Protein backbone atom coordinates (compact mmCIF):
# COMPACT_ATOMS: atom_id res chain seq x y z
CA UNK A 1 102.00 99.25 105.85
CA UNK A 2 105.29 99.42 107.65
CA UNK A 3 106.93 96.42 109.30
CA UNK A 4 105.57 97.30 112.76
CA UNK A 5 102.01 97.41 111.41
CA UNK A 6 102.55 94.07 109.65
CA UNK A 7 103.99 92.53 112.83
CA UNK A 8 100.82 93.48 114.70
CA UNK A 9 98.53 91.59 112.31
CA UNK A 10 97.42 88.02 113.09
CA UNK A 11 98.97 85.26 110.98
CA UNK A 12 95.65 84.61 109.24
CA UNK A 13 95.49 88.22 108.02
CA UNK A 14 99.11 88.13 106.83
CA UNK A 15 98.40 84.90 104.93
CA UNK A 16 95.25 86.31 103.32
CA UNK A 17 96.95 89.51 102.21
CA UNK A 18 100.10 87.85 100.87
CA UNK A 19 98.36 85.01 99.03
CA UNK A 20 95.61 87.27 97.64
CA UNK A 21 98.23 89.71 96.32
CA UNK A 22 100.37 86.92 94.84
CA UNK A 23 97.38 85.33 93.09
CA UNK A 24 96.08 88.67 91.81
CA UNK A 25 99.51 89.57 90.40
CA UNK A 26 100.44 86.10 89.14
CA UNK A 27 103.41 85.88 91.47
CA UNK A 28 104.02 82.18 91.06
CA UNK A 29 107.50 82.56 92.52
CA UNK A 30 106.12 83.55 95.92
CA UNK A 31 103.47 80.84 95.84
CA UNK A 32 106.10 78.24 94.94
CA UNK A 33 108.40 79.49 97.71
CA UNK A 34 105.49 79.24 100.14
CA UNK A 35 104.83 75.65 99.10
CA UNK A 36 108.50 74.81 99.62
CA UNK A 37 108.62 76.16 103.19
CA UNK A 38 105.33 74.70 104.43
CA UNK A 39 106.80 71.26 105.33
CA UNK A 40 109.52 72.87 107.46
CA UNK A 41 106.99 75.21 109.07
CA UNK A 42 104.71 72.28 109.86
CA UNK A 43 107.60 70.42 111.46
CA UNK A 44 108.52 73.54 113.45
CA UNK A 45 104.92 73.90 114.61
CA UNK A 46 104.80 70.31 115.88
CA UNK A 47 103.02 68.68 112.95
CA UNK A 48 105.72 66.22 111.93
CA UNK A 49 103.24 63.73 110.44
CA UNK A 50 101.75 66.45 108.23
CA UNK A 51 105.25 67.44 107.17
CA UNK A 52 106.09 63.89 106.09
CA UNK A 53 102.81 63.60 104.18
CA UNK A 54 103.40 66.89 102.39
CA UNK A 55 106.79 65.84 101.17
CA UNK A 56 105.24 62.81 99.48
CA UNK A 57 101.98 64.29 98.21
CA UNK A 58 101.76 67.52 96.26
CA UNK A 59 97.98 67.63 96.62
CA UNK A 60 98.32 67.66 100.40
CA UNK A 61 100.83 70.48 100.13
CA UNK A 62 98.49 72.54 97.93
CA UNK A 63 95.67 71.95 100.39
CA UNK A 64 97.92 73.08 103.23
CA UNK A 65 98.85 76.24 101.32
CA UNK A 66 95.21 77.27 101.26
CA UNK A 67 94.99 77.00 105.06
CA UNK A 68 98.55 78.09 105.83
CA UNK A 69 97.43 81.13 107.79
CA UNK A 70 95.82 79.23 110.64
CA UNK A 71 97.13 78.20 114.05
CA UNK A 72 100.71 77.22 114.72
CA UNK A 73 101.46 76.81 111.01
CA UNK A 74 100.35 80.37 110.35
CA UNK A 75 102.54 81.58 113.19
CA UNK A 76 105.52 79.63 111.82
CA UNK A 77 105.01 81.27 108.41
CA UNK A 78 104.60 84.84 109.76
CA UNK A 79 108.14 85.90 108.73
CA UNK A 80 107.51 84.74 105.14
CA UNK A 81 104.28 86.73 104.89
CA UNK A 82 105.73 89.84 106.56
CA UNK A 83 108.77 89.88 104.27
CA UNK A 84 106.58 89.48 101.17
CA UNK A 85 104.11 92.15 102.27
CA UNK A 86 106.97 94.49 103.19
CA UNK A 87 108.22 94.21 99.57
CA UNK A 88 104.66 94.82 98.28
CA UNK A 89 103.21 97.65 100.39
CA UNK A 90 100.12 97.93 98.17
CA UNK A 91 99.01 94.39 99.12
């Protein structure tokens, strides 16, 4: 898919494709990078309490990573998913 096609996908679809590809290919670097940006994305999407909780609890952060394609959080993470999927067109 080209960037325009990726841009047209909903955040949930971008999340599913990127995470599925990363898990299937053992791309722990991407998954770790995703975990690191989730607190900032939550703060940017208006979930400041969630952001504070994530910084103190890794289990909460992992749980958030599973659902990181939904709602405002998914929208805040769209650029991360698009960039990753652009680098991996077979995802």
